[in-house]
mmCIF file of C-alpha atoms in Angstrom:
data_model
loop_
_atom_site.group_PDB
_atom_site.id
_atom_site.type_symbol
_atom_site.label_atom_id
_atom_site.label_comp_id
_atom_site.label_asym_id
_atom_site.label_seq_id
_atom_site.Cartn_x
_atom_site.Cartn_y
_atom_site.Cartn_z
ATOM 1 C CA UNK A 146 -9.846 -3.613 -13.517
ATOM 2 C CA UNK A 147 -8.641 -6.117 -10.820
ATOM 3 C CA UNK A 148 -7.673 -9.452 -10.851
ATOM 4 C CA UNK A 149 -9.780 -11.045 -7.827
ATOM 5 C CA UNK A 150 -8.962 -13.912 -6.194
ATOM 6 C CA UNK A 151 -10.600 -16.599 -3.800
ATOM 7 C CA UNK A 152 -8.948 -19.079 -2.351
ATOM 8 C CA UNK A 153 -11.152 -19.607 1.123
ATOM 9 C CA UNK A 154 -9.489 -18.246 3.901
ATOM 10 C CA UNK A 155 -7.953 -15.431 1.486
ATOM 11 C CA UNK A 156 -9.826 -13.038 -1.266
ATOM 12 C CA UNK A 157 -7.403 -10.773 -3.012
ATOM 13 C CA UNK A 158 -7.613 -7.914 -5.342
ATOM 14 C CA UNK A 159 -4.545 -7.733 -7.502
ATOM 15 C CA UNK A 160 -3.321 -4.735 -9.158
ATOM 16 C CA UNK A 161 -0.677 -5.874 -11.264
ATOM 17 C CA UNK A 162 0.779 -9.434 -12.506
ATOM 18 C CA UNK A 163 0.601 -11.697 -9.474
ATOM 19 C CA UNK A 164 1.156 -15.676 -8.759
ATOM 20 C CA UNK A 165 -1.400 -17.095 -10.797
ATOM 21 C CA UNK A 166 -2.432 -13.634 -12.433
ATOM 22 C CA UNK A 167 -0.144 -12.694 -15.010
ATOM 23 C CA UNK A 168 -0.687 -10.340 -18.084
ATOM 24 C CA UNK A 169 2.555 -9.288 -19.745
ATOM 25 C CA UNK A 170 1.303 -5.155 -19.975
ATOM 26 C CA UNK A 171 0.576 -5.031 -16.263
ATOM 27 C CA UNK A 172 3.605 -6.160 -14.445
ATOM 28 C CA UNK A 173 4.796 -2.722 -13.104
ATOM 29 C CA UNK A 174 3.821 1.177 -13.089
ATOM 30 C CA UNK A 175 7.422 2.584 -12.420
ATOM 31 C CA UNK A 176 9.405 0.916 -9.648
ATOM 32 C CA UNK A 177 6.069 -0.353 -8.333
ATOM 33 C CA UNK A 178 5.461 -4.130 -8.874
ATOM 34 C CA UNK A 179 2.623 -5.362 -6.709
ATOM 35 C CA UNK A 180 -0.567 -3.935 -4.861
ATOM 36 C CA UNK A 181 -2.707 -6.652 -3.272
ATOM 37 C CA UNK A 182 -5.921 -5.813 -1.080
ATOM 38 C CA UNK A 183 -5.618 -8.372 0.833
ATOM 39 C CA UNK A 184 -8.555 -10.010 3.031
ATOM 40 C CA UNK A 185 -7.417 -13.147 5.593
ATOM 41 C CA UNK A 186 -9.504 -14.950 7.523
ATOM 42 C CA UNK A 187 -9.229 -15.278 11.577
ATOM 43 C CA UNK A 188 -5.963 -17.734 12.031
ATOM 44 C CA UNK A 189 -4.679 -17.941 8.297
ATOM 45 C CA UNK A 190 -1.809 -16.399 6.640
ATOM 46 C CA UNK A 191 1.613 -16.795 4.632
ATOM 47 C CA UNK A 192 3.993 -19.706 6.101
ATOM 48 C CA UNK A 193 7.702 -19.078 6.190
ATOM 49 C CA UNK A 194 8.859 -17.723 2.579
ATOM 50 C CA UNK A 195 11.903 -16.057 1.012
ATOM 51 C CA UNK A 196 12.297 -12.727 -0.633
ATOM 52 C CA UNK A 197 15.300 -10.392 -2.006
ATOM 53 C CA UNK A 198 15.848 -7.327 -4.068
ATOM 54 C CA UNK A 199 12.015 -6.241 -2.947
ATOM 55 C CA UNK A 200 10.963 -3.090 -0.650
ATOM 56 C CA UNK A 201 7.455 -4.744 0.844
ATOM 57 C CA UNK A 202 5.286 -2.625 2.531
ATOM 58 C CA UNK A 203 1.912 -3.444 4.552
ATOM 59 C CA UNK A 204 -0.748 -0.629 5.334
ATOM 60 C CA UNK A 205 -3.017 -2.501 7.764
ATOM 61 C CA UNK A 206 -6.813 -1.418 7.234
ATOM 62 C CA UNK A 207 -8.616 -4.023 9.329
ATOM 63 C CA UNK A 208 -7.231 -6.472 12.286
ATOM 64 C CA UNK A 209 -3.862 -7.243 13.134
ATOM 65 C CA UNK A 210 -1.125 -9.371 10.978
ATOM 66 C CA UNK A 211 1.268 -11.159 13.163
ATOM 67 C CA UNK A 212 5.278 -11.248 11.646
ATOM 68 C CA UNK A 213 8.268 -13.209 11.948
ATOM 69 C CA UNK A 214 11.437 -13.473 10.078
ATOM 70 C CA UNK A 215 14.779 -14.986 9.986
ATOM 71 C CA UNK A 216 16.520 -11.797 11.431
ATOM 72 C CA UNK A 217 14.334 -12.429 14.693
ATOM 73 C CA UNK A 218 11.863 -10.077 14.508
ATOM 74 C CA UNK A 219 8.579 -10.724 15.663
ATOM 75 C CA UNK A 220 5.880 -8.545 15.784
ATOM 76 C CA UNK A 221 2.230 -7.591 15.244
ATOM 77 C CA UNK A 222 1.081 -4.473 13.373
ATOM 78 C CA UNK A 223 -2.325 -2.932 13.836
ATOM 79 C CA UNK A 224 -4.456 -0.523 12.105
ATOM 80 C CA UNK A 225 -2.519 2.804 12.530
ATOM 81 C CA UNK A 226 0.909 1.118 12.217
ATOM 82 C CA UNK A 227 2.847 0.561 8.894
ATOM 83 C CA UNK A 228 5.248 -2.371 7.961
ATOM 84 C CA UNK A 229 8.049 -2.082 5.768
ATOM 85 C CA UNK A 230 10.330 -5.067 5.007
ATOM 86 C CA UNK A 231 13.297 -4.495 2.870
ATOM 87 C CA UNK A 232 14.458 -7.775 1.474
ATOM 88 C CA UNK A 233 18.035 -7.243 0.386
ATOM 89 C CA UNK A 234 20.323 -9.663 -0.258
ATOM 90 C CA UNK A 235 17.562 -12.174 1.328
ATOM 91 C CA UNK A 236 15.327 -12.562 3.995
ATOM 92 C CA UNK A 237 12.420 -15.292 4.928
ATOM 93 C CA UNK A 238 9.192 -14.360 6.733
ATOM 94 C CA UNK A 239 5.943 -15.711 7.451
ATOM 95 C CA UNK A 240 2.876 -13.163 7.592
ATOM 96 C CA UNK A 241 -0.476 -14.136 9.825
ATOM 97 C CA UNK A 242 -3.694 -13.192 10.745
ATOM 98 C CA UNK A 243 -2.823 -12.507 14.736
ATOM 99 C CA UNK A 244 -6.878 -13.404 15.143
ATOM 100 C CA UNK A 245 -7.990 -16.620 15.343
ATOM 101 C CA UNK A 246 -11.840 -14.947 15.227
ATOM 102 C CA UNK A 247 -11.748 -12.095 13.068
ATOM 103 C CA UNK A 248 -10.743 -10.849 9.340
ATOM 104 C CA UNK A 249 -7.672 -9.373 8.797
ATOM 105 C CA UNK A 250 -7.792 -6.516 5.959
ATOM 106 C CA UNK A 251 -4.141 -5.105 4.381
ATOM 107 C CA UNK A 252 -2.425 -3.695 1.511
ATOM 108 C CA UNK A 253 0.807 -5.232 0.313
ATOM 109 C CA UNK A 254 2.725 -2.866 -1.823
ATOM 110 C CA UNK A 255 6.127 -3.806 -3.537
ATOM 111 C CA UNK A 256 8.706 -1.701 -4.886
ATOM 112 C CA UNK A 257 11.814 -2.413 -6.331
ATOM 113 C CA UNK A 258 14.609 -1.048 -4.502
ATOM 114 C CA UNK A 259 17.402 1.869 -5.258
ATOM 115 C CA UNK A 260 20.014 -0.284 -5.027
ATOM 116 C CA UNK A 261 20.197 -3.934 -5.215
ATOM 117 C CA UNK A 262 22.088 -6.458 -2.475
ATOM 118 C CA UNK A 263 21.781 -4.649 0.625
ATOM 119 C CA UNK A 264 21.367 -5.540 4.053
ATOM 120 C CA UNK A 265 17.620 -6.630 4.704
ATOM 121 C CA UNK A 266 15.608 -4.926 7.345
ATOM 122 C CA UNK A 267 12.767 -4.586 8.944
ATOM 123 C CA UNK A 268 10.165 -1.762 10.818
ATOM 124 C CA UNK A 269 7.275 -0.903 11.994
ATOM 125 C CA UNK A 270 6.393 2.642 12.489
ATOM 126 C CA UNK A 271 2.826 4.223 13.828
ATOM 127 C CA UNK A 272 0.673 7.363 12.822
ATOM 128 C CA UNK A 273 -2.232 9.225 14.115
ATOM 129 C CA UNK A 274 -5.157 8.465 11.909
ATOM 130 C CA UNK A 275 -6.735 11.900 12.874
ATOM 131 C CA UNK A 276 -3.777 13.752 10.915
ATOM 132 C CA UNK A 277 -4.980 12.268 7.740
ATOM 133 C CA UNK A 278 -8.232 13.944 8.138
ATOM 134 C CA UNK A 279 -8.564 16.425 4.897
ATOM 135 C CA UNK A 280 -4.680 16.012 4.639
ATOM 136 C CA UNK A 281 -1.752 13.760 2.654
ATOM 137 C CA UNK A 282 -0.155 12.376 5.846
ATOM 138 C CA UNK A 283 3.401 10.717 4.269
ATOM 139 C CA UNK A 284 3.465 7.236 6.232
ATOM 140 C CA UNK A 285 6.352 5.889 4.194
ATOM 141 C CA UNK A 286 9.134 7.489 2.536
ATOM 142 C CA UNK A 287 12.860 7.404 1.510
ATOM 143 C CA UNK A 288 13.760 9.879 4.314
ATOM 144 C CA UNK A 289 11.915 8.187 6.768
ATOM 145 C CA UNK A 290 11.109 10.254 10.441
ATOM 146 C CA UNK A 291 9.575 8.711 14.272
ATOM 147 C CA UNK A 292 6.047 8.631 12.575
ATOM 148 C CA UNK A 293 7.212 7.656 8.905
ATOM 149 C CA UNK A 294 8.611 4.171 7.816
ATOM 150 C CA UNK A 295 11.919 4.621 5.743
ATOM 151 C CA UNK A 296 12.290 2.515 2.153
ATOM 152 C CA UNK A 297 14.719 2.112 0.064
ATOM 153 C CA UNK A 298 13.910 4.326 -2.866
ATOM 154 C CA UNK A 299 12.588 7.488 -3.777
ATOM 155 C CA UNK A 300 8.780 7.505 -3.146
ATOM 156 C CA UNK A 301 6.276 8.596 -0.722
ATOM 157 C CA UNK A 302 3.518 7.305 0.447
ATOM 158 C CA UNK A 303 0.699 8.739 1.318
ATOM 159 C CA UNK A 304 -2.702 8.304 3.690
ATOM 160 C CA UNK A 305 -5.980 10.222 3.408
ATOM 161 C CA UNK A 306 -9.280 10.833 4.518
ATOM 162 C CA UNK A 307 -10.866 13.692 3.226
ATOM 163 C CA UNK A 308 -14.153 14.744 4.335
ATOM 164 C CA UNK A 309 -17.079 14.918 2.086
ATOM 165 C CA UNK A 310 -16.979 18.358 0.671
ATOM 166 C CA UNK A 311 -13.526 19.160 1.174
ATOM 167 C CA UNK A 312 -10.558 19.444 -1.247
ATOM 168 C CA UNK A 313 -6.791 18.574 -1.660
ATOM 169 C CA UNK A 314 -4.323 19.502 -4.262
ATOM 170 C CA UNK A 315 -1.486 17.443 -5.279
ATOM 171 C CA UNK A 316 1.429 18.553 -7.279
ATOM 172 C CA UNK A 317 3.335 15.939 -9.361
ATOM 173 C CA UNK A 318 7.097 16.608 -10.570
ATOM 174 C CA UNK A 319 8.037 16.344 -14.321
ATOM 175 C CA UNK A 320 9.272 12.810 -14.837
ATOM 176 C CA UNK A 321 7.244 11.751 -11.530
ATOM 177 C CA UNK A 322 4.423 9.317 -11.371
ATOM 178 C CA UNK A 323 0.829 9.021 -8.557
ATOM 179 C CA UNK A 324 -0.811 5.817 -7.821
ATOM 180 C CA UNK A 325 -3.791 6.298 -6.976
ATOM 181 C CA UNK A 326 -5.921 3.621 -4.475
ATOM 182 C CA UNK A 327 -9.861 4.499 -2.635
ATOM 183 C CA UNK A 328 -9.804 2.444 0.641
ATOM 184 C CA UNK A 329 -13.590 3.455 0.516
ATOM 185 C CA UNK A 330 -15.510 6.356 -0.608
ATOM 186 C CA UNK A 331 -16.045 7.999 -3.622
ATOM 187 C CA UNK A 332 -13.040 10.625 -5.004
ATOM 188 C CA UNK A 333 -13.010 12.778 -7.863
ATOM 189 C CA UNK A 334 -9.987 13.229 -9.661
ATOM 190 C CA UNK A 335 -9.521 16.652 -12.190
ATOM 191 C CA UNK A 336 -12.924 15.641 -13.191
ATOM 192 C CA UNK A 337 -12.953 11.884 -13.023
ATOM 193 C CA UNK A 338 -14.709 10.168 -10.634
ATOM 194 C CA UNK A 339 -13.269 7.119 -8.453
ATOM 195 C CA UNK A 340 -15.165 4.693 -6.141
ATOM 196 C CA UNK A 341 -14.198 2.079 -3.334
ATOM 197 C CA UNK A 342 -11.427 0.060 -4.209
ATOM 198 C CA UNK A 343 -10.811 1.588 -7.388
ATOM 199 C CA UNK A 344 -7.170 2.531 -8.699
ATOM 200 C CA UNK A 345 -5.359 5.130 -10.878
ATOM 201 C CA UNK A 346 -1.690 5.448 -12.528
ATOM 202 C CA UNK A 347 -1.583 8.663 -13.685
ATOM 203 C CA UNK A 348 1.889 10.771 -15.326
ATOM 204 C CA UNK A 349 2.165 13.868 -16.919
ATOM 205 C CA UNK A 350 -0.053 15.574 -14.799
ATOM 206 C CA UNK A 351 1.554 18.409 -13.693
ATOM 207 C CA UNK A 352 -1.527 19.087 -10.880
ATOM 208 C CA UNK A 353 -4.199 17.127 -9.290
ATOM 209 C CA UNK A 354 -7.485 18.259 -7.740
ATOM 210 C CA UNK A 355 -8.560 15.494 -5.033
ATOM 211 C CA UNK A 356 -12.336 15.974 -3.632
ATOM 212 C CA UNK A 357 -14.522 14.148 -1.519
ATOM 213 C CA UNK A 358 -17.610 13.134 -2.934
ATOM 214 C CA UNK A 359 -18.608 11.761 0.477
ATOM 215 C CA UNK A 360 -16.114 10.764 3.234
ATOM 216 C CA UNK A 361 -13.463 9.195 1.770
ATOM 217 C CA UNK A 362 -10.343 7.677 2.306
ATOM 218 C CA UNK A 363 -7.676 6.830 0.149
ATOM 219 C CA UNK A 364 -3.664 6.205 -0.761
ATOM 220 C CA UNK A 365 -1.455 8.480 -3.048
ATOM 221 C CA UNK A 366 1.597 7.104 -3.788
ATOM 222 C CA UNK A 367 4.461 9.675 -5.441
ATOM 223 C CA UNK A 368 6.726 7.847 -7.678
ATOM 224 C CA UNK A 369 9.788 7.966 -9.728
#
């Protein structure tokens, strides 16, 4: 279960141990250490903060999120686009609603990185929504590509929508773990069912059997 937050002008689901939130046995699933469904309302956002040592990654679902940073980059990322901020040895941005009307929905994933100390960076990169449609379309990974953000570790992540009826299969490598995240929908799982906004860490699973109860959409993130 979620920790849910609501502050006003932001409502947050929180995945694992998180300002306020904190419960000693959820404060990572591998290298992951935060997944926040984040909901900001029309002109609000994150003023000028610092990070290091974090891979930070924003999947934008709803609206438009405005950055800036102390490297100079500026920029606003849309539905269809992909974010990925790697702190490094240190780096201070601010994160905004670019709206001052409407909601602005996202998911900020963390990660800890390969290697410690490097030089931060920043990108956005873009996909086609209709080649996630009854397909794992990687939007993030350590290789990285035109259409594919590149982080600094060894994980994929990816995007989904799988049409009610239809069927995916996923298969995890020994020593490998899946996060697991329905953007809305209804997914069954090798037998277990998972509604909107509902998460999974699963390991040991050698294969996984992804159907659509209805249409669905959803995140599957491969990790070491």
């Amino acid at each position: 279960m979620r920790y849910l937050v609501d502050l006003g002008w932001l409502r947050s689901g929180l995945s694992f141990s998180f300002g306020e939130y904190f419960d000693p046995e959820n404060t990572a699933f591998g290298v992951m250490r935060v997944c926040n469904d984040d909901l900001v309302a029309g002109g609000k956002g994150f003023g000028p903060h610092p990070h290091s040592d974090m891979e930070i990654v924003t999947v934008v679902l709803r609206g438009q999120v405005k950055h800036e940073d102390n490297l100079g980059n500026a920029e606003v990322t849309k539905e269809g686009q992909v974010q990925r901020m790697s702190a490094g040895s240190g780096i201070i941005h601010a994160e905004y609603n670019a709206s001052e009307s409407e909601e602005l929905q996202f998911l900020q994933l963390w990660f800890m990185p390969r290697a410690r100390g490097g030089a931060p960076s920043y990108e956005t990169s873009s996909y086609e929504p209709s080649q996630m449609v009854n397909h794992l379309l990687p939007v993030v990974s350590h290789t990285g590509s035109e259409q594919v953000a590149s982080i600094n570790q060894d994980l994929t992540i990816y995007l989904s929508r799988l049409e009610r009826g239809n069927e995916l299969s996923f298969h995890q490598e020994a020593g490998r773990r899946v996060f697991l995240f329905v953007i809305e929908g209804e997914l069954e799982v090798s037998g277990h069912v998972m509604e909107t906004r509902d998460t999974a860490r699963i390991q040991n699973e050698p294969h996984l059997q992804l159907a659509a109860k209805e249409d669905t959409k959803y995140m599957l993130i491969d990790l070491p």
